[in-house]
């Protein structure tokens, strides 16, 4: 997943402006604001060994965009009260929700929280999604604010929003947000056998769809030009363009295209320990069935597995 942000130069990274007495830097993004929304922020200065060296109260503003984001944080706290309570004090919850939302803004990929947000890639529409966003993005988020920068921020402001954020911090935030987005969209789903297939299921086990992550759906099925006789077909038949499910594909990768691979996949499915090819099991693949046979609901539905197990037991094979 790629998050596209404007070129670094367009963000005026690192360019600061000096403030007059009537101006304040936005506590979050650092741009110049007027005195209408001034707030006092406790600024902690840390020594090189990480200890708190100094603490003082400084005055910052809050720009319109960052005030709007604060509203979204309030909306989230109101909508997901138990998740907000789990953060501790209400102020802490608001700060955290605000901070993770700010990661999206800083990267030019704002996170939506409105009721209509369901289905948007970059949106929070459930407590679970918010919880995942916190989990992924809270660490880079909490040190993002202009007022949290180590030193020399009073009396100056950013020429552009978030201009104080270093390239390293920006990359870390981008990775965190990308991981969250990927986790959101990467839910397993059922991928049906591709429609260009000559048959309606996996050429071996016959299933009609397989569960795969969205990001892997293109590789869920393995394509094959198959002589059906290789899978137990008896008639002389045309070669078929078929697809094979992931489990049967791995059996084919080990044993090659043939009945031994079918046995390996079937025995694995049944949990039977038999060396493939060591018994006369007469397993046929789905591709050997008449064309137009509907796909199996479960793998190997076209095989009488109970009879097969009895046969194997009578041969003294299997477990
Ligand atoms: Zn701002
Ligand atoms: Zn299969």
Short mmCIF file of C-alpha atoms and ligand atoms in Angstrom, two decimals:
data_model
loop_
_atom_site.label_atom_id
_atom_site.label_comp_id
_atom_site.label_asym_id
_atom_site.label_seq_id
_atom_site.Cartn_x
_atom_site.Cartn_y
_atom_site.Cartn_z
CA UNK A 1 0.00 0.00 0.00
CA UNK A 2 1.33 3.41 -0.92
CA UNK A 3 0.42 6.65 0.72
CA UNK A 4 1.10 9.48 -1.65
CA UNK A 5 2.17 12.72 -0.11
CA UNK A 6 3.24 15.95 -1.77
CA UNK A 7 6.95 16.27 -2.53
CA UNK A 8 8.92 17.25 0.55
CA UNK A 9 9.83 20.63 -0.94
CA UNK A 10 6.12 21.52 -1.30
CA UNK A 11 5.70 21.09 2.44
CA UNK A 12 8.36 23.68 3.24
CA UNK A 13 9.92 21.20 5.62
CA UNK A 14 12.05 22.77 8.28
CA UNK A 15 11.31 26.36 7.25
CA UNK A 16 10.41 28.39 10.32
CA UNK A 17 9.10 31.91 10.69
CA UNK A 18 9.57 34.30 13.60
CA UNK A 19 6.42 35.38 15.39
CA UNK A 20 5.30 38.80 16.53
CA UNK A 21 3.70 39.26 19.94
CA UNK A 22 0.17 38.77 18.57
CA UNK A 23 0.92 35.47 16.86
CA UNK A 24 1.28 31.96 18.17
CA UNK A 25 2.31 28.67 16.64
CA UNK A 26 -0.38 25.98 16.40
CA UNK A 27 0.38 23.52 19.21
CA UNK A 28 -0.13 20.61 16.81
CA UNK A 29 0.93 21.40 13.24
CA UNK A 30 3.00 24.48 14.11
CA UNK A 31 1.62 27.01 11.61
CA UNK A 32 1.06 30.66 12.57
CA UNK A 33 -2.26 31.37 14.28
CA UNK A 34 -3.70 34.54 15.77
CA UNK A 35 -4.36 35.04 19.46
CA UNK A 36 -8.00 33.89 19.28
CA UNK A 37 -7.35 30.29 20.27
CA UNK A 38 -4.39 30.42 22.59
CA UNK A 39 -3.85 27.60 25.04
CA UNK A 40 -1.20 26.93 27.64
CA UNK A 41 0.85 23.81 27.09
CA UNK A 42 3.24 22.28 29.58
CA UNK A 43 6.55 21.85 27.76
CA UNK A 44 8.93 19.20 29.04
CA UNK A 45 12.61 19.45 28.21
CA UNK A 46 14.63 16.29 28.56
CA UNK A 47 18.34 15.92 29.14
CA UNK A 48 20.50 13.77 26.88
CA UNK A 49 20.08 10.74 29.13
CA UNK A 50 16.31 11.02 28.81
CA UNK A 51 15.56 12.54 32.21
CA UNK A 52 13.16 15.40 32.64
CA UNK A 53 15.41 18.45 32.86
CA UNK A 54 12.95 21.29 32.82
CA UNK A 55 9.24 21.91 32.74
CA UNK A 56 7.57 25.17 31.88
CA UNK A 57 4.28 26.42 30.56
CA UNK A 58 4.30 27.91 27.06
CA UNK A 59 1.53 29.44 25.04
CA UNK A 60 0.50 28.01 21.68
CA UNK A 61 -2.44 28.57 19.39
CA UNK A 62 -4.61 26.04 17.58
CA UNK A 63 -5.26 26.49 13.87
CA UNK A 64 -8.68 25.89 12.32
CA UNK A 65 -7.67 22.55 10.79
CA UNK A 66 -6.34 21.24 14.09
CA UNK A 67 -9.44 22.47 15.95
CA UNK A 68 -11.59 20.54 13.45
CA UNK A 69 -9.50 17.43 14.09
CA UNK A 70 -9.99 17.89 17.83
CA UNK A 71 -13.72 17.75 17.12
CA UNK A 72 -13.24 14.43 15.38
CA UNK A 73 -11.31 13.17 18.42
CA UNK A 74 -14.24 14.26 20.63
CA UNK A 75 -16.64 12.45 18.30
CA UNK A 76 -14.60 9.27 18.68
CA UNK A 77 -14.47 9.59 22.48
CA UNK A 78 -18.23 10.08 22.53
CA UNK A 79 -18.90 7.21 20.17
CA UNK A 80 -16.54 4.67 21.75
CA UNK A 81 -16.75 5.47 25.49
CA UNK A 82 -15.21 2.24 26.79
CA UNK A 83 -12.19 2.59 24.50
CA UNK A 84 -11.86 6.21 25.65
CA UNK A 85 -12.10 5.14 29.31
CA UNK A 86 -9.42 2.52 28.71
CA UNK A 87 -6.95 5.34 27.89
CA UNK A 88 -7.26 6.80 31.40
CA UNK A 89 -8.36 10.40 31.95
CA UNK A 90 -10.63 11.89 29.30
CA UNK A 91 -7.94 14.41 28.38
CA UNK A 92 -5.50 11.58 27.69
CA UNK A 93 -8.06 9.83 25.48
CA UNK A 94 -8.69 13.04 23.51
CA UNK A 95 -4.96 13.68 23.14
CA UNK A 96 -4.36 10.16 21.89
CA UNK A 97 -7.30 10.09 19.47
CA UNK A 98 -6.30 13.53 18.20
CA UNK A 99 -2.68 12.44 17.79
CA UNK A 100 -3.41 9.32 15.72
CA UNK A 101 -5.79 11.30 13.51
CA UNK A 102 -3.03 13.88 13.07
CA UNK A 103 -0.77 11.20 11.59
CA UNK A 104 -3.18 10.93 8.66
CA UNK A 105 -3.30 14.69 8.23
CA UNK A 106 0.46 15.08 8.40
CA UNK A 107 0.78 12.49 5.61
CA UNK A 108 -1.96 14.07 3.49
CA UNK A 109 -4.25 11.05 4.07
CA UNK A 110 -6.88 12.30 6.55
CA UNK A 111 -8.76 9.65 8.53
CA UNK A 112 -12.55 9.96 8.32
CA UNK A 113 -14.70 9.33 11.38
CA UNK A 114 -18.18 10.35 10.17
CA UNK A 115 -21.15 8.00 10.02
CA UNK A 116 -20.76 7.59 6.29
CA UNK A 117 -17.16 6.50 6.73
CA UNK A 118 -17.88 2.76 6.58
CA UNK A 119 -16.18 1.27 3.58
CA UNK A 120 -13.67 4.07 3.11
CA UNK A 121 -10.10 2.83 3.14
CA UNK A 122 -8.89 5.52 5.51
CA UNK A 123 -11.71 5.67 8.03
CA UNK A 124 -12.61 4.71 11.57
CA UNK A 125 -16.10 3.22 11.70
CA UNK A 126 -15.85 0.93 14.73
CA UNK A 127 -14.17 0.68 18.13
CA UNK A 128 -12.10 -2.18 16.73
CA UNK A 129 -10.77 -0.01 13.92
CA UNK A 130 -9.92 2.81 16.31
CA UNK A 131 -8.20 0.37 18.64
CA UNK A 132 -6.14 -0.94 15.70
CA UNK A 133 -5.24 2.62 14.67
CA UNK A 134 -4.00 3.35 18.21
CA UNK A 135 -2.04 0.14 18.24
CA UNK A 136 -0.28 0.93 14.97
CA UNK A 137 0.15 4.69 15.11
CA UNK A 138 0.25 5.87 18.71
CA UNK A 139 4.01 5.73 19.10
CA UNK A 140 4.91 8.02 16.18
CA UNK A 141 1.75 10.07 16.88
CA UNK A 142 2.51 11.09 20.44
CA UNK A 143 5.68 13.00 19.62
CA UNK A 144 4.28 14.63 16.49
CA UNK A 145 2.96 17.90 17.93
CA UNK A 146 4.92 21.14 17.47
CA UNK A 147 4.59 21.81 21.20
CA UNK A 148 6.28 18.47 21.92
CA UNK A 149 9.45 19.29 20.06
CA UNK A 150 12.49 19.35 22.28
CA UNK A 151 13.66 22.93 22.20
CA UNK A 152 13.57 26.35 20.63
CA UNK A 153 9.94 26.39 19.51
CA UNK A 154 8.63 29.43 21.32
CA UNK A 155 8.50 32.57 19.23
CA UNK A 156 8.74 30.61 16.00
CA UNK A 157 6.26 28.79 13.79
CA UNK A 158 6.32 26.53 10.74
CA UNK A 159 6.05 28.04 7.28
CA UNK A 160 3.90 25.00 6.37
CA UNK A 161 1.91 22.55 8.54
CA UNK A 162 4.02 19.82 10.14
CA UNK A 163 7.21 21.37 8.73
CA UNK A 164 9.03 20.41 11.93
CA UNK A 165 8.55 16.70 11.36
CA UNK A 166 11.85 15.09 10.37
CA UNK A 167 12.04 12.76 7.34
CA UNK A 168 12.71 9.85 9.72
CA UNK A 169 9.66 10.62 11.81
CA UNK A 170 7.61 11.05 8.65
CA UNK A 171 8.71 7.63 7.35
CA UNK A 172 7.94 5.98 10.66
CA UNK A 173 4.47 7.53 10.67
CA UNK A 174 3.91 6.52 7.05
CA UNK A 175 4.87 2.91 7.81
CA UNK A 176 2.54 2.89 10.84
CA UNK A 177 -0.43 4.22 8.90
CA UNK A 178 0.24 1.91 5.96
CA UNK A 179 0.33 -1.09 8.34
CA UNK A 180 -3.02 -0.02 9.80
CA UNK A 181 -4.57 0.44 6.35
CA UNK A 182 -3.24 -2.91 5.21
CA UNK A 183 -4.63 -4.68 8.29
CA UNK A 184 -8.01 -3.02 7.67
CA UNK A 185 -8.40 -4.09 4.07
CA UNK A 186 -6.64 -7.41 4.37
CA UNK A 187 -9.49 -9.47 5.68
CA UNK A 188 -9.75 -13.01 4.34
CA UNK A 189 -12.40 -13.38 1.68
CA UNK A 190 -13.59 -16.15 -0.59
CA UNK A 191 -12.08 -16.04 -4.03
CA UNK A 192 -14.01 -18.14 -6.58
CA UNK A 193 -12.23 -20.19 -9.21
CA UNK A 194 -11.32 -17.86 -12.10
CA UNK A 195 -14.04 -17.62 -14.73
CA UNK A 196 -11.73 -18.60 -17.61
CA UNK A 197 -11.58 -22.16 -16.25
CA UNK A 198 -12.85 -25.09 -18.35
CA UNK A 199 -14.15 -26.70 -15.13
CA UNK A 200 -16.03 -25.28 -12.15
CA UNK A 201 -13.70 -26.12 -9.25
CA UNK A 202 -10.14 -26.95 -8.25
CA UNK A 203 -8.86 -29.50 -10.81
CA UNK A 204 -7.80 -31.77 -7.94
CA UNK A 205 -10.13 -31.42 -4.90
CA UNK A 206 -13.00 -29.66 -6.67
CA UNK A 207 -13.63 -26.75 -4.28
CA UNK A 208 -15.22 -23.78 -5.99
CA UNK A 209 -13.69 -21.01 -3.87
CA UNK A 210 -10.80 -20.55 -1.48
CA UNK A 211 -10.23 -18.18 1.44
CA UNK A 212 -7.41 -15.72 0.78
CA UNK A 213 -6.31 -12.31 1.96
CA UNK A 214 -7.41 -9.53 -0.35
CA UNK A 215 -3.78 -8.67 -1.09
CA UNK A 216 -3.11 -12.27 -2.12
CA UNK A 217 -6.28 -12.89 -4.12
CA UNK A 218 -4.45 -12.66 -7.44
CA UNK A 219 -2.23 -15.58 -6.43
CA UNK A 220 -4.95 -17.67 -4.76
CA UNK A 221 -5.39 -19.99 -7.73
CA UNK A 222 -2.62 -21.65 -9.70
CA UNK A 223 -3.33 -22.10 -13.43
CA UNK A 224 -2.54 -25.24 -15.38
CA UNK A 225 -2.91 -26.67 -18.87
CA UNK A 226 -3.93 -30.23 -17.96
CA UNK A 227 -4.37 -33.56 -19.68
CA UNK A 228 -7.30 -34.92 -17.60
CA UNK A 229 -5.86 -38.43 -17.83
CA UNK A 230 -3.08 -37.27 -15.50
CA UNK A 231 -5.76 -36.83 -12.82
CA UNK A 232 -7.42 -40.21 -13.34
CA UNK A 233 -9.60 -39.41 -16.37
CA UNK A 234 -10.13 -42.55 -18.44
CA UNK A 235 -11.45 -41.14 -21.65
CA UNK A 236 -9.30 -39.65 -24.31
CA UNK A 237 -10.06 -35.99 -23.79
CA UNK A 238 -9.03 -32.53 -24.83
CA UNK A 239 -6.50 -30.77 -22.68
CA UNK A 240 -8.20 -28.48 -20.18
CA UNK A 241 -7.34 -25.01 -18.88
CA UNK A 242 -7.81 -25.48 -15.14
CA UNK A 243 -7.01 -23.87 -11.79
CA UNK A 244 -5.76 -25.51 -8.62
CA UNK A 245 -6.38 -24.37 -5.01
CA UNK A 246 -3.40 -23.50 -2.76
CA UNK A 247 -3.36 -26.80 -0.83
CA UNK A 248 -3.48 -28.91 -3.96
CA UNK A 249 -0.90 -26.63 -5.59
CA UNK A 250 1.59 -27.38 -2.85
CA UNK A 251 1.01 -31.15 -3.36
CA UNK A 252 1.65 -30.69 -7.09
CA UNK A 253 4.79 -28.69 -6.38
CA UNK A 254 6.08 -31.61 -4.30
CA UNK A 255 4.94 -34.56 -6.41
CA UNK A 256 4.38 -33.14 -9.89
CA UNK A 257 1.14 -33.29 -11.90
CA UNK A 258 -0.31 -36.75 -11.38
CA UNK A 259 -2.23 -39.14 -9.17
CA UNK A 260 0.49 -39.13 -6.49
CA UNK A 261 -0.10 -35.42 -5.91
CA UNK A 262 -3.85 -36.09 -5.68
CA UNK A 263 -3.25 -38.74 -3.05
CA UNK A 264 -0.92 -36.49 -1.09
CA UNK A 265 -3.48 -33.68 -1.06
CA UNK A 266 -6.38 -36.00 -0.22
CA UNK A 267 -4.56 -37.88 2.53
CA UNK A 268 -3.45 -34.56 4.04
CA UNK A 269 -7.06 -33.35 3.92
CA UNK A 270 -8.27 -36.53 5.66
CA UNK A 271 -5.43 -36.46 8.18
CA UNK A 272 -4.29 -39.92 7.08
CA UNK A 273 -0.61 -40.72 7.22
CA UNK A 274 0.09 -42.75 4.09
CA UNK A 275 3.05 -42.38 1.81
CA UNK A 276 1.46 -41.26 -1.47
CA UNK A 277 1.90 -43.85 -4.20
CA UNK A 278 2.38 -46.67 -1.69
CA UNK A 279 -1.23 -47.90 -1.92
CA UNK A 280 -3.64 -48.46 -4.77
CA UNK A 281 -6.15 -45.81 -3.77
CA UNK A 282 -7.63 -44.97 -7.18
CA UNK A 283 -8.07 -41.29 -6.43
CA UNK A 284 -9.42 -39.18 -9.24
CA UNK A 285 -9.18 -35.43 -9.54
CA UNK A 286 -12.17 -33.21 -10.11
CA UNK A 287 -10.89 -32.52 -13.65
CA UNK A 288 -11.59 -36.18 -14.53
CA UNK A 289 -15.33 -35.72 -13.96
CA UNK A 290 -17.68 -34.82 -16.84
CA UNK A 291 -17.43 -31.18 -17.92
CA UNK A 292 -20.06 -29.01 -16.24
CA UNK A 293 -20.00 -30.93 -12.94
CA UNK A 294 -20.77 -28.37 -10.19
CA UNK A 295 -17.92 -27.52 -7.81
CA UNK A 296 -17.69 -29.32 -4.47
CA UNK A 297 -18.86 -27.51 -1.34
CA UNK A 298 -15.97 -29.10 0.55
CA UNK A 299 -12.66 -30.44 -0.80
CA UNK A 300 -12.85 -33.94 -2.30
CA UNK A 301 -16.66 -34.03 -2.18
CA UNK A 302 -16.59 -36.21 -5.32
CA UNK A 303 -14.68 -38.98 -3.51
CA UNK A 304 -16.33 -41.52 -1.23
CA UNK A 305 -13.85 -40.86 1.56
CA UNK A 306 -15.51 -43.26 4.02
CA UNK A 307 -15.05 -46.15 1.56
CA UNK A 308 -11.49 -45.01 0.90
CA UNK A 309 -10.69 -45.07 4.61
CA UNK A 310 -12.14 -48.61 4.90
CA UNK A 311 -10.08 -49.76 1.93
CA UNK A 312 -6.92 -48.27 3.40
CA UNK A 313 -7.65 -49.88 6.77
CA UNK A 314 -8.14 -53.30 5.10
CA UNK A 315 -4.77 -52.81 3.41
CA UNK A 316 -3.25 -52.08 6.78
CA UNK A 317 -2.36 -48.54 5.76
CA UNK A 318 -3.23 -45.26 7.36
CA UNK A 319 -3.98 -44.16 10.84
ZN1 LIG B 1 -2.58 23.25 13.32
ZN1 LIG B 2 -7.81 -28.28 -4.37
#
